[in-house]
C-alpha positions as a printed Julia matrix, in Angstrom:
498×3 Matrix{Float64}:
   0.0     0.0     0.0
   1.13    3.48   -0.65
  -0.49    5.86    1.76
  -0.6     9.1    -0.17
  -1.32   12.56    1.08
  -3.28   13.94   -1.8
  -2.14   17.49   -2.01
   0.17   18.64   -4.77
   2.88   21.01   -3.65
   4.58   22.99   -6.34
   2.88   21.09   -9.18
   2.06   20.64  -10.63
   4.82   18.35   -4.96
   6.95   14.97   -1.8
   8.34   13.52   -2.48
   6.31   15.39   -0.37
   9.58   14.96   -0.9
   9.44   17.25    0.86
   7.96   15.98    0.89
   9.66   15.87    2.86
   9.9    15.29    5.64
   8.64   15.83    6.08
   7.66   16.14    3.61
   8.41   19.32    4.79
   5.72   16.41    5.04
   5.11   13.63    3.9
   3.42   14.55    0.93
   2.84   13.45   -2.53
   3.45   17.04   -3.56
   6.81   18.25   -4.76
   8.68   20.58   -2.46
  12.13   22.05   -2.4
  14.55   19.7    -0.68
  15.1    22.15    2.14
  11.38   22.4     2.86
  10.39   18.77    2.95
   9.53   17.09    6.27
  12.43   17.27    8.73
  13.49   17.51   12.32
  16.99   18.63   13.23
  17.85   17.28   16.65
  20.75   16.97   19.03
  23.4    14.36   18.24
  23.07   10.96   19.83
  26.04    9.07   21.16
  25.64    6.0    18.99
  28.27    5.2    16.38
  28.69    2.66   13.64
  30.27   -0.65   14.52
  33.98   -0.63   13.59
  34.93   -2.18   10.28
  38.41   -3.36    9.3
  38.67   -1.21    6.18
  42.03   -2.75    5.24
  40.32   -6.06    4.56
  37.86   -4.51    2.11
  38.51   -3.9    -1.56
  38.28   -0.21   -2.5
  35.01    0.74   -4.2
  33.35    3.89   -5.47
  29.7     4.45   -4.53
  27.23    6.75   -6.29
  24.33    8.34   -4.43
  21.52   10.29   -6.13
  20.11   13.04   -3.92
  17.15   15.36   -4.39
  18.55   18.86   -3.97
  20.61   21.4    -5.85
  24.35   21.18   -5.23
  25.21   23.42   -2.25
  28.08   25.89   -2.2
  31.37   24.33   -1.02
  30.1    20.85   -1.88
  33.42   19.71   -3.36
  35.4    20.47   -0.2
  32.72   18.91    2.0
  32.58   15.71   -0.06
  36.38   15.52    0.06
  36.19   15.57    3.85
  33.31   13.07    3.79
  35.43   10.7     1.73
  38.28   10.87    4.21
  35.95    9.4     6.84
  34.27    6.88    4.55
  37.57    5.65    3.13
  39.1     5.18    6.56
  36.1     3.25    7.87
  34.76    1.19    4.95
  37.4     1.71    2.2
  34.95    3.43   -0.14
  34.67    6.78   -1.85
  31.39    8.53   -2.51
  30.09   10.58   -5.41
  26.87   12.45   -4.68
  24.87   13.38   -7.75
  22.8    16.36   -6.69
  19.63   16.86   -8.77
  17.45   19.97   -8.52
  14.12   19.19   -6.82
  12.03   20.16   -9.83
  14.0    17.76  -12.04
  14.42   14.84   -9.66
  11.44   12.7   -10.63
  12.15   12.92  -14.34
  15.88   12.41  -13.87
  15.43    9.27  -11.81
  12.96    7.82  -14.29
  15.58    8.3   -17.02
  18.29    6.77  -14.83
  16.18    3.7   -14.11
  14.9     3.25  -17.66
  18.49    3.4   -18.94
  19.49    0.73  -16.39
  22.27    3.04  -15.23
  24.65    1.66  -12.62
  24.43    3.53   -9.32
  24.22    2.51   -5.68
  21.82    4.59   -3.59
  18.9     6.9    -4.34
  16.64    9.07   -2.25
  13.05    7.92   -2.67
   9.77    8.61   -0.88
   6.01    8.32   -1.0
   5.88   11.8    -2.5
   8.79   11.92   -4.95
  10.67    9.3    -6.99
   7.95    7.08   -5.62
   9.21    4.21   -3.49
   6.38    1.75   -4.07
   6.26    2.32   -7.81
  10.01    1.87   -8.13
   9.96   -1.32   -6.07
   7.21   -2.71   -8.32
   9.41   -1.97  -11.34
  12.33   -3.9    -9.82
  14.47   -0.78   -9.39
  15.63   -1.56   -5.83
  17.17   -4.54   -4.06
  15.65   -6.24   -1.01
  18.05   -5.64    1.88
  16.67   -7.74    4.76
  19.71  -10.03    4.94
  22.12   -7.09    4.79
  20.2    -5.14    7.44
  20.5    -8.07    9.83
  24.26   -7.46    9.91
  23.82   -3.96   11.39
  21.87   -4.08   14.66
  22.43   -0.37   15.39
  20.82    0.55   12.08
  18.02   -1.97   12.47
  17.42   -0.78   16.02
  16.6     2.77   14.94
  12.98    1.79   14.35
  10.23   -0.38   15.76
   8.85   -3.35   13.87
   5.81   -1.28   12.88
   8.0     1.32   11.21
  10.03   -1.28    9.35
   6.79   -2.96    8.28
   5.65    0.32    6.71
   8.51    0.11    4.18
   8.1    -3.62    3.65
   6.74   -4.58    0.22
   5.54   -8.15   -0.33
   7.41   -9.2     2.77
  10.72   -7.52    1.88
  12.42   -4.28    2.92
  13.81   -2.25    0.01
  14.85    0.96    1.72
  16.04    2.56    4.94
  13.75    5.33    6.21
  15.16    8.43    7.84
  14.72    8.78   11.57
  12.95   12.1    12.0
   9.51   13.33   12.92
   7.29   10.59   11.52
   4.08   11.6    13.28
   2.7    13.35   10.23
   1.12   16.41   11.8
   0.38   18.95    9.1
  -0.18   22.67    9.23
   0.61   26.07    7.78
   3.34   28.57    8.53
   2.57   32.3     8.39
   4.94   35.29    8.22
   4.96   36.36   11.84
   5.57   40.03   11.13
   2.29   40.22    9.2
   0.45   38.12   11.77
   1.54   40.66   14.38
   0.9    43.69   12.17
  -2.71   42.7    11.5
  -3.27   41.25   15.0
  -4.32   37.87   13.57
  -5.39   35.27   16.14
  -4.66   31.91   14.5
  -6.2    30.03   17.42
  -9.64   31.04   16.13
  -9.12   29.1    12.87
 -11.07   25.84   13.2
 -11.9    25.12    9.55
 -10.62   26.1     6.12
 -13.25   28.81    5.58
 -12.02   30.62    8.71
  -8.89   31.58    6.76
 -10.81   33.58    4.16
 -11.08   36.86    6.14
  -7.45   36.53    7.22
  -6.26   36.12    3.66
  -8.48   39.0     2.55
  -6.72   41.28    5.05
  -3.35   40.36    3.56
  -4.63   40.76   -0.01
  -6.01   44.21    0.77
  -3.17   45.46    2.93
  -0.05   43.96    1.34
   0.1    44.56   -2.43
   2.39   42.04   -4.13
   2.08   39.47   -1.33
   0.17   36.25   -2.1
  -1.8    35.13    0.97
  -1.24   31.4     0.26
   1.28   29.44   -1.79
  -1.29   26.87   -2.87
  -4.34   24.88   -1.81
  -4.1    21.7     0.25
  -7.08   19.46   -0.24
  -7.0    17.66    3.13
  -6.83   20.84    5.2
  -8.96   20.32    8.35
 -10.19   16.97    6.94
 -10.22   14.19    9.61
  -7.66   11.46    9.02
  -8.76    8.58    6.82
  -6.4     5.83    5.59
  -5.58    6.06    1.9
  -4.54    3.36   -0.55
  -3.35    4.57   -3.94
  -5.26    7.79   -3.3
  -8.52    5.98   -2.49
  -9.88    6.22    1.04
 -10.99    3.47    3.41
 -13.93    3.9     5.77
 -12.63    2.03    8.81
 -16.14    1.62   10.22
 -17.3    -0.39    7.21
 -13.98   -1.42    5.64
 -15.2    -0.06    2.3
 -13.02    1.73   -0.26
 -14.22    5.03   -1.7
 -12.97    8.03   -3.67
 -12.51   11.01   -1.31
 -12.33   13.55   -4.12
 -16.04   14.3    -4.32
 -16.73   13.76   -0.61
 -13.92   14.54    1.84
 -12.27   17.26   -0.26
 -15.23   18.83   -2.1
 -15.82   21.67    0.36
 -12.15   22.66    0.28
 -12.1    22.65   -3.52
 -14.96   25.16   -3.59
 -13.2    27.37   -1.06
 -10.02   27.25   -3.17
 -12.02   28.32   -6.21
 -13.23   31.34   -4.26
  -9.68   32.09   -3.12
  -8.34   31.89   -6.66
 -10.98   34.3    -7.89
 -10.08   36.66   -5.04
  -6.39   36.53   -6.07
  -5.09   34.77   -2.95
  -2.64   32.51   -4.84
   0.42   33.46   -6.89
  -0.53   34.1   -10.5
   1.37   31.02  -11.72
   0.35   28.86   -8.76
  -0.11   25.61  -10.69
   3.11   25.77  -12.69
   5.49   27.46  -10.25
   8.51   25.17   -9.81
  10.9    27.26   -7.74
   9.05   29.03   -4.97
  12.16   29.94   -2.96
  12.68   33.44   -4.45
   9.07   34.38   -3.7
   9.2    33.03   -0.16
  12.58   34.5     0.71
  11.51   37.78   -0.87
   8.55   37.98    1.5
   5.99   37.56   -1.28
   4.22   34.54    0.27
   2.27   34.98    3.52
   1.55   31.3     4.26
   2.49   27.86    3.1
   2.02   24.18    3.98
   4.5    22.67    6.45
   5.01   19.43    8.29
   4.97   20.21   12.01
   7.66   18.98   14.36
   9.23   20.34   17.56
  11.04   23.63   16.97
  10.08   23.65   13.3
   9.96   27.44   13.6
  13.75   27.55   13.96
  14.28   25.38   10.89
  11.89   27.5     8.83
  13.54   30.73    9.98
  16.92   29.42    8.88
  15.46   28.26    5.59
  13.36   31.33    4.75
  15.1    34.14    6.6
  12.15   35.31    8.73
  10.14   34.34   11.82
   7.0    32.26   11.32
   3.86   31.42   13.26
   2.65   27.82   13.05
  -0.94   26.58   12.83
  -1.69   22.83   12.78
  -4.69   21.6    10.84
  -4.41   17.87   11.67
  -3.56   15.63   14.6
  -0.31   13.62   14.66
  -0.69   10.31   12.82
   2.01    7.77   11.99
   1.16    6.18    8.69
   2.95    4.56    5.84
   3.24    7.81    3.96
   4.88    9.66    6.88
   7.47    6.93    7.36
   8.0     6.84    3.61
   8.54   10.6     3.52
  12.29    9.95    3.31
  13.94    6.66    2.32
  17.27    5.68    0.83
  17.2     2.56   -1.32
  19.87    0.37   -2.91
  19.71    0.24   -6.69
  19.18   -3.12   -8.38
  22.07   -2.09  -10.67
  24.52   -1.59   -7.79
  27.73   -3.59   -8.1
  28.41   -3.17   -4.38
  25.1    -3.42   -2.49
  26.7    -4.66    0.72
  29.1    -1.72    0.81
  26.19    0.63    0.06
  24.29   -0.66    3.1
  27.53   -0.34    5.05
  27.65    3.33    4.01
  24.02    3.92    5.03
  24.75    2.3     8.38
  27.67    4.69    8.8
  25.67    7.77    7.81
  22.84    6.84   10.18
  25.04    6.04   13.19
  28.13    8.25   12.86
  27.22   11.78   13.93
  30.45   13.33   12.59
  29.76   12.01    9.11
  26.08   12.91    9.24
  26.81   16.5    10.24
  29.4    16.86    7.5
  26.74   15.88    4.97
  24.13   18.13    6.59
  26.11   21.2     7.65
  29.52   21.05    6.01
  32.84   22.0     7.62
  33.31   23.93   10.85
  34.68   27.42   10.23
  33.84   27.27    6.54
  30.11   26.57    6.68
  29.15   27.02   10.33
  30.43   28.24   13.68
  30.43   25.85   16.62
  28.61   27.32   19.62
  28.72   24.25   21.86
  29.07   20.5    21.53
  25.51   20.33   20.24
  24.75   23.8    18.8
  26.02   25.59   15.7
  25.35   28.82   13.84
  25.22   28.22   10.07
  27.12   30.73    7.93
  24.83   32.42    5.44
  25.36   31.32    1.85
  27.68   28.44    2.81
  27.13   24.67    2.57
  23.9    23.3     4.05
  21.73   20.38    2.98
  18.6    18.92    4.53
  20.11   16.16    6.63
  16.98   14.03    6.8
  17.51   13.31    3.08
  20.6    11.34    4.05
  19.38    9.57    7.18
  19.07    9.89   10.94
  18.24   13.55   11.62
  18.42   12.85   15.37
  22.21   13.08   14.96
  22.07   16.64   13.63
  23.56   19.66   15.34
  21.03   22.07   16.77
  20.65   25.52   15.25
  19.6    28.82   16.86
  16.05   28.61   18.15
  16.05   24.85   18.69
  15.71   23.66   22.28
  18.09   21.27   23.99
  15.34   18.68   24.4
  14.03   18.77   20.83
  14.98   15.12   20.33
  13.05   14.04   23.42
  10.02   16.07   22.31
  10.15   14.57   18.84
  10.4    11.04   20.16
   7.51   11.69   22.54
   5.28   12.79   19.67
   6.38    9.84   17.52
   5.55    7.47   20.39
   2.15    9.02   21.2
   0.84    9.64   17.68
  -2.14    7.7    16.37
  -1.04    4.7    14.3
  -2.7     4.26   10.93
  -4.64    0.98   11.24
  -3.46    0.03    7.73
   0.22    0.87    8.25
   1.28   -2.72    7.57
  -0.86   -3.25    4.49
   0.91   -3.29    1.13
  -1.13   -3.08   -2.02
   0.08   -5.22   -4.92
  -0.3    -2.95   -7.95
   0.47   -5.66  -10.5
  -3.13   -6.57  -11.46
  -4.01   -2.91  -12.17
  -0.65   -1.4   -13.11
  -1.87    0.03  -16.41
  -5.05    1.46  -14.92
  -3.13    3.09  -12.08
  -0.71    4.69  -14.53
  -3.65    6.31  -16.33
  -5.28    7.36  -13.06
  -2.03    8.94  -11.89
  -1.84   10.92  -15.11
  -5.42   12.15  -14.63
  -4.67   13.21  -11.06
  -1.53   15.01  -12.19
  -3.65   16.91  -14.69
  -6.62   17.74  -12.46
  -5.26   18.01   -8.91
  -3.54   21.38   -9.49
  -6.74   22.73  -11.02
  -8.87   21.62   -8.06
  -6.36   22.46   -5.34
  -5.78   25.94   -6.69
  -9.28   26.79   -7.88
  -8.3    27.3   -11.51
 -11.68   26.31  -12.94
 -15.27   25.55  -11.98
 -15.2    22.75   -9.41
 -18.27   20.83  -10.56
 -17.1    20.91  -14.17
 -13.61   19.67  -13.31
 -14.9    16.96  -10.98
 -17.24   15.62  -13.68
 -14.47   15.67  -16.28
 -12.13   13.94  -13.83
 -14.7    11.28  -12.92
 -15.48   10.54  -16.57
 -11.78   10.13  -17.35
 -11.16    8.04  -14.24
 -14.04    5.7   -15.09
 -12.71    5.27  -18.62
  -9.24    4.59  -17.21
 -10.48    1.72  -15.04
 -11.23    3.36  -11.69
 -13.86    0.77  -10.79
 -11.45   -2.08  -11.53
  -8.77   -0.48   -9.35
 -11.15    0.11   -6.44
 -12.42   -3.46   -6.69
  -8.85   -4.8    -6.6
  -8.0    -2.63   -3.6
 -11.14   -3.86   -1.84
 -10.31   -7.49   -2.61
  -6.76   -7.28   -1.28
  -7.81   -5.21    1.72
 -10.55   -7.66    2.68
  -8.03  -10.51    2.54
  -5.54   -8.6     4.67
  -8.17   -7.59    7.22
  -9.37  -11.2     7.51
  -5.84  -12.27    8.42
  -5.25   -9.38   10.83
  -8.42   -9.29   12.92
């Protein structure tokens, strides 16, 4: 099963990335690498088990990462390779790919059967489940068993959420996996207009707030884009179709759960609340950093305000619109998988073990070199140097090993773990949908969603007209067959897991 969060970020959004994340969330929508779901936390004391590097043959590993190449990357990777070579006798090449190009690039890489070793994948970008079904990744259960520290990062439930047909094909990043979603707002404008975000209980409550910004701040878009599940109670999703857990029946949430939001977004579009090119905007960073966006989706985690301030350059106010839920999509917000074309899969897992358990190596990959890219404030805190190397560490692995940055509290790791432990668990987190019987139909349905989701989420056309057009196309593409197959597999799984 692929639990999808059906908003499209930057479409078209992760993934979701950024998502993400978080996904900043764990989203199906595309986000900039630095804004996908993440939690930077204080370094843990764990370290990778020692390896006798002298007994290993030298190898070169290639890692595809979703993010533009940061400044000073060459000097940072040189330092990274000093550590990797000394510990596992390997050198690493990171192929940085701009977020807007990552999906297409990885499809080309896989279709060409290119040899590489590791790739960032997620539920929301370079889609994990789809790639596994195409045979793009290797099962790594036997290799994982050799690294108890790596295996011990997660509970069985979390590992089960990346298990496909009984096998694990990727290593998720340890971060905030509770999947609480919300919006950030520019705090200076919240203060200027004396906006009380605690009064917002439903999507429509945002309309007068956004109207204030539209009227009072020429050139500022009140909202980056629409998010169809805003203030919608959690419902498990399988391939974008919802499951009513009271009846066990599969249904399409588009015309039910999301319909009210779509009509609100249409009103917002007509009022000019979105950027003019909302549906096609690929790089939102200049608008955000230039103060031209008042609010945007974010995945919520402890001290996320500090991360967003570093990323965007201004203070934010945070408003959640969902409760914390751990589901397959939030765990799959950030995964690193071993390519089926890798000539050195065991060494690649060895590298991922090192990145996830060696805090010095992790922080090199995330923050660069002390003095060049950041200033050390204490053993756990740093101050990043503006314009120097920085990369979203959760894209590489265990974000709990990250240095803390200004604004993050000393106990952010404990707070994050507490939320992860207390969040509601998706009742279908262990269910994996086998797409094989409906692969062609799902490909067509995905294309229809890619075409219509940005229109609905951003109010670009009459809602009823678009929904009818979408439904007609979905029916012709085999929607009923797909839903019947989901229902069949789900019924079988539920019967075994009563």
